[in-house]
Tab-separated table of C-alpha atoms and ligand atoms in Angstrom:
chain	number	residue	atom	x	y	z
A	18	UNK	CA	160.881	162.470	146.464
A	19	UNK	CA	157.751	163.419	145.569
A	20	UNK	CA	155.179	162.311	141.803
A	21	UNK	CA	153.247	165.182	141.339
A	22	UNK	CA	150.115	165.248	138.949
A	23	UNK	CA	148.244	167.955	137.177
A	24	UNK	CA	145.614	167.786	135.368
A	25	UNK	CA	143.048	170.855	136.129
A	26	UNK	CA	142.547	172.060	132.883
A	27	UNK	CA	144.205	171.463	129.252
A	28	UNK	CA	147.589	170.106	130.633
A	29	UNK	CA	148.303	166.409	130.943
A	30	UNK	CA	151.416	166.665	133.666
A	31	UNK	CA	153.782	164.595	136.016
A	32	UNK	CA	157.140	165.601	137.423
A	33	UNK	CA	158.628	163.911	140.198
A	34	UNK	CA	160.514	166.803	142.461
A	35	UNK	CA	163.323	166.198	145.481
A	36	UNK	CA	163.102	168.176	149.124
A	37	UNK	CA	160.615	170.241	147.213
A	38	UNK	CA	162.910	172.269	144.401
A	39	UNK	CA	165.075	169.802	143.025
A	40	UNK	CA	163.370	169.133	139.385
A	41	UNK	CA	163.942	165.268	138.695
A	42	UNK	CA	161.867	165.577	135.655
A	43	UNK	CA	158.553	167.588	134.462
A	44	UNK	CA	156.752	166.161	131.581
A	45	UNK	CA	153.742	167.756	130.298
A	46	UNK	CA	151.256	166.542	127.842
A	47	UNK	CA	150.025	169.879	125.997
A	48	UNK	CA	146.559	169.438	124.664
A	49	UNK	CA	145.967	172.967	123.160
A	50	UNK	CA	146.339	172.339	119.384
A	51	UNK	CA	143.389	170.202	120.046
A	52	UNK	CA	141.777	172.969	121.390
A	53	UNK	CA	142.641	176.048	119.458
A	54	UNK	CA	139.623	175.546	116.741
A	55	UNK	CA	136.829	175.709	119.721
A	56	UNK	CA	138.836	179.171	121.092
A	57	UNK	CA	138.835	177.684	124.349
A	58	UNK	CA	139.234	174.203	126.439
A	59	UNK	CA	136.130	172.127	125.649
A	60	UNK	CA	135.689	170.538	128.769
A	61	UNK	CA	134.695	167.133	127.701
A	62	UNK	CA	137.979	166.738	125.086
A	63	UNK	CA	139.650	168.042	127.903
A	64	UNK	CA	139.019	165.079	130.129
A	65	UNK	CA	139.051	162.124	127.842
A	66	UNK	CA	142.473	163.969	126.650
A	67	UNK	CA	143.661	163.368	129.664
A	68	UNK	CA	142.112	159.888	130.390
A	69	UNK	CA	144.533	158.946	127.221
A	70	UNK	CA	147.672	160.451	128.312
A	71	UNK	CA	147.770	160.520	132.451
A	72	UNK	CA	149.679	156.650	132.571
A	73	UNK	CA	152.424	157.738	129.158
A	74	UNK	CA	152.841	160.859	131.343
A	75	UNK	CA	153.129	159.590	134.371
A	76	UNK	CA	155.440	156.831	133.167
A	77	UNK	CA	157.688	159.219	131.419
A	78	UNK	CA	158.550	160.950	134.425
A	79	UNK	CA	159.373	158.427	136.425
A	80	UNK	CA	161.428	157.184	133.380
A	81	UNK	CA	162.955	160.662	133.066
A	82	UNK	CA	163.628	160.938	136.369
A	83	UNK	CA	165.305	157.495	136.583
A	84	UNK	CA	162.889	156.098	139.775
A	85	UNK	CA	160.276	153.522	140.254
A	86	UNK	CA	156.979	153.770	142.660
A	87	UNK	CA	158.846	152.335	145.110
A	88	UNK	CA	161.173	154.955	145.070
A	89	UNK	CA	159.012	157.657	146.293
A	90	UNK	CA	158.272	159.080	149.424
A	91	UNK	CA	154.631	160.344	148.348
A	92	UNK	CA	152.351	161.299	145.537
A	93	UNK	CA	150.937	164.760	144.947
A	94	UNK	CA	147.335	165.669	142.977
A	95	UNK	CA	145.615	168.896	141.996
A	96	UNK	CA	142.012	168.484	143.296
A	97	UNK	CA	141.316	171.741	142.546
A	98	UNK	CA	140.417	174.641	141.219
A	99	UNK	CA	139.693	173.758	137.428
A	100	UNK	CA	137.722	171.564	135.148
A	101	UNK	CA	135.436	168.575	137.333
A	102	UNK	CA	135.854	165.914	134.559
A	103	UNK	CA	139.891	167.160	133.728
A	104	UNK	CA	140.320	166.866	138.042
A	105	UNK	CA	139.094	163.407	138.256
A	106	UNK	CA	141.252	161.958	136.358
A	107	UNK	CA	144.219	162.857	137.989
A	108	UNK	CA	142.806	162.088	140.827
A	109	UNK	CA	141.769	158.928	140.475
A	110	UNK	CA	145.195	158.141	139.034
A	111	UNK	CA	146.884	159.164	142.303
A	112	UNK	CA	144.813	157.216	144.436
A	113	UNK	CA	145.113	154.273	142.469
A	114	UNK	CA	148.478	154.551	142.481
A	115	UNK	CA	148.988	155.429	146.115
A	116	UNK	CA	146.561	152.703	147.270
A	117	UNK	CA	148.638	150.099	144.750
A	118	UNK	CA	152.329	151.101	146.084
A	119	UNK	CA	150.626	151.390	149.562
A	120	UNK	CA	152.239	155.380	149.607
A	121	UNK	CA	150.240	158.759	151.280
A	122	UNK	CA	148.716	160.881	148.901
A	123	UNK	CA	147.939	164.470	148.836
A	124	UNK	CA	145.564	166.739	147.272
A	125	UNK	CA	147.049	170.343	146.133
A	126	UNK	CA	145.298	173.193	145.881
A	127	UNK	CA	146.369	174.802	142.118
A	128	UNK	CA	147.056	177.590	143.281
A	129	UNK	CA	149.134	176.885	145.992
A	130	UNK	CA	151.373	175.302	143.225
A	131	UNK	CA	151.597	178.499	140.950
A	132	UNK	CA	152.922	179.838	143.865
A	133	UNK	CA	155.015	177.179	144.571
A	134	UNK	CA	156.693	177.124	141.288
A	135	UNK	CA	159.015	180.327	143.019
A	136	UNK	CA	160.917	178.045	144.791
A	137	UNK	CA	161.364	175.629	142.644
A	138	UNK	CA	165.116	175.574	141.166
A	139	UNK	CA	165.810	177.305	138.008
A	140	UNK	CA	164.055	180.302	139.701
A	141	UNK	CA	167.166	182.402	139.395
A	142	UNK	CA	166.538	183.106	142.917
A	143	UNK	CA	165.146	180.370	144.955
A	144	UNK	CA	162.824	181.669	147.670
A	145	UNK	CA	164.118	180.840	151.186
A	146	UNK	CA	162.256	181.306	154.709
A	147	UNK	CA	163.183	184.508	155.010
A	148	UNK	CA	161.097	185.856	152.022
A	149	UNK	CA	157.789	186.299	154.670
A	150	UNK	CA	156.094	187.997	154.793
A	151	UNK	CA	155.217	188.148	150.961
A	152	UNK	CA	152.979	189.388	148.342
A	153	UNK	CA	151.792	186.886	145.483
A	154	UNK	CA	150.208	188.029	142.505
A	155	UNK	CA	148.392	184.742	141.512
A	156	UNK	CA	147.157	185.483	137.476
A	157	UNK	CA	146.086	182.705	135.050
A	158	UNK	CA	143.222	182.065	132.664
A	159	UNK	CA	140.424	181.353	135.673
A	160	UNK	CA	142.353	183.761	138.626
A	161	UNK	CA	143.779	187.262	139.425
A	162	UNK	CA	143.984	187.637	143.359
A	163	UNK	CA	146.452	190.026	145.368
A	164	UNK	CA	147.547	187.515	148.306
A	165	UNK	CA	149.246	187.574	151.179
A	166	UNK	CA	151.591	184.874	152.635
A	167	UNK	CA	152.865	185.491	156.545
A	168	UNK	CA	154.434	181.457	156.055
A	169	UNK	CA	154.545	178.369	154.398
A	170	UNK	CA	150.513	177.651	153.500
A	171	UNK	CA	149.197	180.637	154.927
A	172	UNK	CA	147.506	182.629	152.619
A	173	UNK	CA	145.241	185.763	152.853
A	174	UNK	CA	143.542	187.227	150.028
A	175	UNK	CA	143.871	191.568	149.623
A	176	UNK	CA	141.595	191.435	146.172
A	177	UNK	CA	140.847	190.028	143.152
A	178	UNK	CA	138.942	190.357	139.933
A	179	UNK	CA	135.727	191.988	140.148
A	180	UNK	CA	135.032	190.465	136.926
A	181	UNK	CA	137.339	188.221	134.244
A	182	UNK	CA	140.608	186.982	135.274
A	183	UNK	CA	143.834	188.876	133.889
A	184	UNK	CA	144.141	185.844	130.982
A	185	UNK	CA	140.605	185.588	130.446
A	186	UNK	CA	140.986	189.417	129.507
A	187	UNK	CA	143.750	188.718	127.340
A	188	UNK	CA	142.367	185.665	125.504
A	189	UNK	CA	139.047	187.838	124.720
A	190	UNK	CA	140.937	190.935	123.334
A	191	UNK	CA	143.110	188.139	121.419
A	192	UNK	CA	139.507	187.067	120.087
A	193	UNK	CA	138.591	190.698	119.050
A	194	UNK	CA	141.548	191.344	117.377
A	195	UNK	CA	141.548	188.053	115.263
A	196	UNK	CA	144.564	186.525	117.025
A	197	UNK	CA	144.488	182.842	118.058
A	198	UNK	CA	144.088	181.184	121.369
A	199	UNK	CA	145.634	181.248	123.877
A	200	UNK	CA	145.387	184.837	123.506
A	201	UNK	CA	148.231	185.706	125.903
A	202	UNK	CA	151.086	184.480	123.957
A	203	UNK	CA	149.044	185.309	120.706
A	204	UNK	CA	149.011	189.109	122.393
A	205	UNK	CA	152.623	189.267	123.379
A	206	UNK	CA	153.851	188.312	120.004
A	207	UNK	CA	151.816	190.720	118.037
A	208	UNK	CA	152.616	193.671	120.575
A	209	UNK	CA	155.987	193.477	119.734
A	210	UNK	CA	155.815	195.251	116.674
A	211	UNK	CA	153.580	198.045	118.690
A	212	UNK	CA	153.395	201.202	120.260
A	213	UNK	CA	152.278	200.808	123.826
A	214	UNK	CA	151.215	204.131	123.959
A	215	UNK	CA	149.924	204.387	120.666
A	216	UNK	CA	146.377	204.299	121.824
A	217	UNK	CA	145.483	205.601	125.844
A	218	UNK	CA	143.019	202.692	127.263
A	219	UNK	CA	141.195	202.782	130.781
A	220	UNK	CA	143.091	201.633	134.114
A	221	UNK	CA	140.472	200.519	136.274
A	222	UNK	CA	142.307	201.912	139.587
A	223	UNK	CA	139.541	200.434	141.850
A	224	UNK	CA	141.369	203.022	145.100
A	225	UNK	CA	141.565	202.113	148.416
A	226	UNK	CA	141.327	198.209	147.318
A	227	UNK	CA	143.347	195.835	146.214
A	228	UNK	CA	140.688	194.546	143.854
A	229	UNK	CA	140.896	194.603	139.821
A	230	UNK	CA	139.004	194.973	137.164
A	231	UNK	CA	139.190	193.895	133.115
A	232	UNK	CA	135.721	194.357	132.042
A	233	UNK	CA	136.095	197.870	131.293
A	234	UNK	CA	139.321	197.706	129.512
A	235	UNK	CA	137.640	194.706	127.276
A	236	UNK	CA	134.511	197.227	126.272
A	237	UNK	CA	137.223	199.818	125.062
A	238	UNK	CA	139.467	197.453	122.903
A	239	UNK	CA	135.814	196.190	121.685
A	240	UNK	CA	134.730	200.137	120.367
A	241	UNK	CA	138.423	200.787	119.452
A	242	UNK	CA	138.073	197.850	117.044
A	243	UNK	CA	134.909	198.953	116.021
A	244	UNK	CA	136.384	202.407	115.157
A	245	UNK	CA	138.349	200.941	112.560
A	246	UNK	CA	135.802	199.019	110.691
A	247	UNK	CA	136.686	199.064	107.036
A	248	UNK	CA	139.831	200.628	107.728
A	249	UNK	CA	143.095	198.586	108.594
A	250	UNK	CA	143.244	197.407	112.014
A	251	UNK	CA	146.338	198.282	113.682
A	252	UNK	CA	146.699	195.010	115.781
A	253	UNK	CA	149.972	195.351	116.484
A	254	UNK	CA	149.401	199.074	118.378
A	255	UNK	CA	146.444	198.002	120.019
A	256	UNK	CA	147.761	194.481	121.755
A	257	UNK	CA	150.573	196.552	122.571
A	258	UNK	CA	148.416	199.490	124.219
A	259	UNK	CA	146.431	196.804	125.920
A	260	UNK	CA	149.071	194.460	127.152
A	261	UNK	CA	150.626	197.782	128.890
A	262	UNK	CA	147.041	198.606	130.565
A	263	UNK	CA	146.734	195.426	132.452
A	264	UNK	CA	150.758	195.069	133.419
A	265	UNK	CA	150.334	198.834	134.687
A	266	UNK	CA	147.244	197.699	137.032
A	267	UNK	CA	148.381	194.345	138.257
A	268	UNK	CA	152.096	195.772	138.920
A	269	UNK	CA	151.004	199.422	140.868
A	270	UNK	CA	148.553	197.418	142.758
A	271	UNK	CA	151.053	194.477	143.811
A	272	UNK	CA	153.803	197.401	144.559
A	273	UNK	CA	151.920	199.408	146.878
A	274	UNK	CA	149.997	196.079	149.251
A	275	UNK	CA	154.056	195.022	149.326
A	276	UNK	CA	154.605	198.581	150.608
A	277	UNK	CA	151.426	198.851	152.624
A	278	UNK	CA	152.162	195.700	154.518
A	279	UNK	CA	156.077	195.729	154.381
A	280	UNK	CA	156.337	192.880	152.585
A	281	UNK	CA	159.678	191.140	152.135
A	282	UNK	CA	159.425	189.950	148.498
A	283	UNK	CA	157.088	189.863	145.663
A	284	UNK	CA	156.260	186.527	143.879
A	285	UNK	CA	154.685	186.585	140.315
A	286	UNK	CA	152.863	183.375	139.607
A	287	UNK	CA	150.183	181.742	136.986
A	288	UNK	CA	150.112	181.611	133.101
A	289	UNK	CA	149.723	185.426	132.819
A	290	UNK	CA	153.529	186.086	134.484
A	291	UNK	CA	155.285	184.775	131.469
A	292	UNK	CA	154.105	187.818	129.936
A	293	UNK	CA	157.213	190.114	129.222
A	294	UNK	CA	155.542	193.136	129.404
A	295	UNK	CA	154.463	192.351	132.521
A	296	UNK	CA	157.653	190.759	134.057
A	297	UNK	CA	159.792	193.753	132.957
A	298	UNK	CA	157.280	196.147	134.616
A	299	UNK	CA	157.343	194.335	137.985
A	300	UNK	CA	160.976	194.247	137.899
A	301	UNK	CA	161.775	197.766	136.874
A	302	UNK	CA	158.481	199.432	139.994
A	303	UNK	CA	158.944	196.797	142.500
A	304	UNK	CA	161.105	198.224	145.680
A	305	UNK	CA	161.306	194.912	146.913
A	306	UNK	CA	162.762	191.546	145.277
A	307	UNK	CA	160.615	189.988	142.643
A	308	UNK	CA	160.673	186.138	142.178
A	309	UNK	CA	159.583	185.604	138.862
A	310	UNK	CA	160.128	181.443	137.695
A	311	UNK	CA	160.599	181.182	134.075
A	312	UNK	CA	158.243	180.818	131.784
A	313	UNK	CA	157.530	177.065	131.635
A	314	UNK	CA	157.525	177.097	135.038
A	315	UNK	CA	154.303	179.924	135.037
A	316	UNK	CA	152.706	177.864	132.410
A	317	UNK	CA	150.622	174.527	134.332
A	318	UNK	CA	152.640	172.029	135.069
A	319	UNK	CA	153.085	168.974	137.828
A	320	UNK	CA	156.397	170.158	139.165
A	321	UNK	CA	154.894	172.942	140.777
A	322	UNK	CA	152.346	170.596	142.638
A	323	UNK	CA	155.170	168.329	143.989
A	324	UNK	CA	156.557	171.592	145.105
A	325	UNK	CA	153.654	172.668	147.089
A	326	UNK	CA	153.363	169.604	148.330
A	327	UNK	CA	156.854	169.222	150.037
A	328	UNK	CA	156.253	171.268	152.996
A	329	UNK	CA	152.656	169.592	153.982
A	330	UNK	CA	154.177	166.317	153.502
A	331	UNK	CA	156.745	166.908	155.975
A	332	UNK	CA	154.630	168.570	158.665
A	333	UNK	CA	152.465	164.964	158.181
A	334	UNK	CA	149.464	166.347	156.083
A	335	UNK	CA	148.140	163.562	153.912
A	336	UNK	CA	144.317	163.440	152.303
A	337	UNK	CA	142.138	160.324	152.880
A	338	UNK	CA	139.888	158.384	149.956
A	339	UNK	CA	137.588	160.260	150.297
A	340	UNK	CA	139.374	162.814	148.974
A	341	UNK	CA	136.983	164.508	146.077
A	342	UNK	CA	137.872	167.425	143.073
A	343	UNK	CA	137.072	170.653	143.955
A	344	UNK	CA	136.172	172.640	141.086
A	345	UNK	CA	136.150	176.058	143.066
A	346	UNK	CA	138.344	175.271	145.616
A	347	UNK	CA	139.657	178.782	147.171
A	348	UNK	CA	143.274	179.470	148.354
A	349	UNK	CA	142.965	181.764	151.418
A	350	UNK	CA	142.620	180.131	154.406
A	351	UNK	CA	140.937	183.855	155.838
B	23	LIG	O1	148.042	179.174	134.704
B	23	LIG	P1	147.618	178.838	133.327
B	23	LIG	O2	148.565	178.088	132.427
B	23	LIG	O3	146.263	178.044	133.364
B	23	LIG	C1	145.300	178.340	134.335
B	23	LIG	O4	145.462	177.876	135.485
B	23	LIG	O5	144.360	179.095	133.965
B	23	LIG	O6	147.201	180.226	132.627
B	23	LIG	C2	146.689	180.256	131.333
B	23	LIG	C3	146.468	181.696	130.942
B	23	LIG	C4	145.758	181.870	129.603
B	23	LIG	O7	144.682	182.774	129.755
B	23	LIG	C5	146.850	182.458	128.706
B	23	LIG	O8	146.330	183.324	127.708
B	23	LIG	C6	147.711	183.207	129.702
B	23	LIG	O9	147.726	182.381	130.848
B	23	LIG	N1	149.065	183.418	129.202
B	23	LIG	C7	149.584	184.633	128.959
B	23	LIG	C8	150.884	184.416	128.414
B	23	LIG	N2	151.104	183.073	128.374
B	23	LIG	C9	149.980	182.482	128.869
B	23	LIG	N3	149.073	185.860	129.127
B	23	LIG	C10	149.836	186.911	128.769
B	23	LIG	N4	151.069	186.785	128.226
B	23	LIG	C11	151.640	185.567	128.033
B	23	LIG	N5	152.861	185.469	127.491
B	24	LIG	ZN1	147.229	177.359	136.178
């Protein structure tokens, strides 16, 4: 049994996770109200956010999940990537916790946990062993990599943005259209009552890599919205045009490295797989099984942390005290 924390960015999170999938309870502190007038996390709000909420959040899951300290078998802590000031305080809070109840800790990379969250139950289709090798695609507000995993914690990039990450792209083009943040959701919503092909946008193909790029896509929603100055802007058309331009990139490049390197199973992880658009794309190309979790699951959030931390546990991993944040910690290991 396993407390994981999370607190990389704008979400204040604990969950406390058996053998690794079993969800005993996942709490998480949402701070983006707070957020939404600045258009982005503000880093500093971010962290005293979270100095305010880690012990309620941490207590409620426990609570929740109907154990004490001394119930657990170990504690698990993003140290990285994400926000220096929003790390620390989760962990600090592990350590101090772990050093109190005299229990190993562990730092997780947050990555790792997006990943993770594919085997965690309520995945309609749990990942087993068998799933190597497989092909993650890892996109969220600060990430868009290609990678690929041979076994448990062994992870090699293909490719990755060139420039902004897949949500980054989609909270900018939220901003240009006058949507709110987070742009992704903001997006989705206002797509539905769209054309997708109502306007044609750029796919940057990138060939004979597996790397990706928004920046041009961004300039052309930019003119596009230019275009219509004076005019009515047809916001619904245009998230929907550009919400299909980035699923068709991230889901023909993810299809073909599976193909290219006979992979077993695709897993979509990070913020940007709850997107619908991009979900239904994967599962209707991909000629392999897709593991998609559902959607709160994508979102941040502690469970997937325990998760990730199950396996390392077991195999005796543990982190010392001088264990530090990492604000640009990297997943692949090559
Ligand atoms: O993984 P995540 O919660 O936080 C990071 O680790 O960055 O990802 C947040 C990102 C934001 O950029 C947000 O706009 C995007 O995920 N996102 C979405 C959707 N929901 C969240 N993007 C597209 N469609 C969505 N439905
Ligand atoms: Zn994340």
């Amino acid at each position: 049994m396993i407390l994981g924390i999370e607190t990389s960015c704008d979400e204040t999170a604990a969950a406390v996770v058996a053998e690794g999938y079993k969800i005993r309870s996942n709490v998480v502190a949402s701070q983006v109200e707070i957020h939404a007038p600045y258009g982005g996390v503000f880093p500093e709000i971010a962290s005293r956010e979270h100095v305010l909420k880690i012990v309620p959040v941490v207590k409620d899951a426990l609570e929740q999940a109907g154990v004490t300290l001394r119930d657990l078998t170990a504690i698990a802590v993003t140290h990285g990537p994400g926000l220096a000031g929003a790390l620390l305080v989760g962990v600090n809070t592990a350590k101090a916790l772990a050093f109190a109840n005299d229990l190993p800790f562990i730092g997780i990379n947050h990555l790792e946990g997006h990943i993770y969250a594919s085997w965690l139950e309520g995945t309609g289709s749990v990942l087993t062993d068998s799933a190597f090798p497989l092909i993650a695609l890892l996109v969220s507000g600060g990430h868009s990599e290609l990678v690929l995993m041979r076994d448990h914690g062994d992870y090699q990039r293909l490719g990755g943005t060139l420039d902004d990450a897949a949500g980054e792209a989609f909270d900018k083009v939220a901003r240009l259209l006058g949507l709110g943040y987070p742009g992704g959701p903001a997006i989705q919503k206002a797509a539905e009552g769209g054309s997708a092909n109502a306007f044609k946008l750029p796919r940057a193909w990138l060939r004979g890599t597996y790397d990706f790029s928004f920046s041009g896509l961004k300039t052309a929603v930019l003119h596009l919205v230019q275009s219509f100055e004076g005019k009515r802007l047809p916001v619904a058309d245009i998230a929907a045009s550009f919400q299909a331009a980035v699923a068709d990139v991230l889901v023909e490049k993810t299809v073909r490295a599976a193909a290219e390197l006979g992979a077993a199973q695709i897993v979509l992880a990070g913020g940007v797989s709850a997107n619908t658009r991009l979900r239904k794309t994967m599962l209707a190309r991909a000629e392999v099984p897709v593991v998609i979790p559902p959607v709160q699951l994508c979102m941040d959030n502690a469970a997937m942390i325990a998760a990730a931390a199950w396996r390392r546990i077991e195999r005796g991993e543990r982190s010392g005290w001088d264990l530090d944040v990492a604000p640009s910690l990297k997943l692949a290991s090559r």
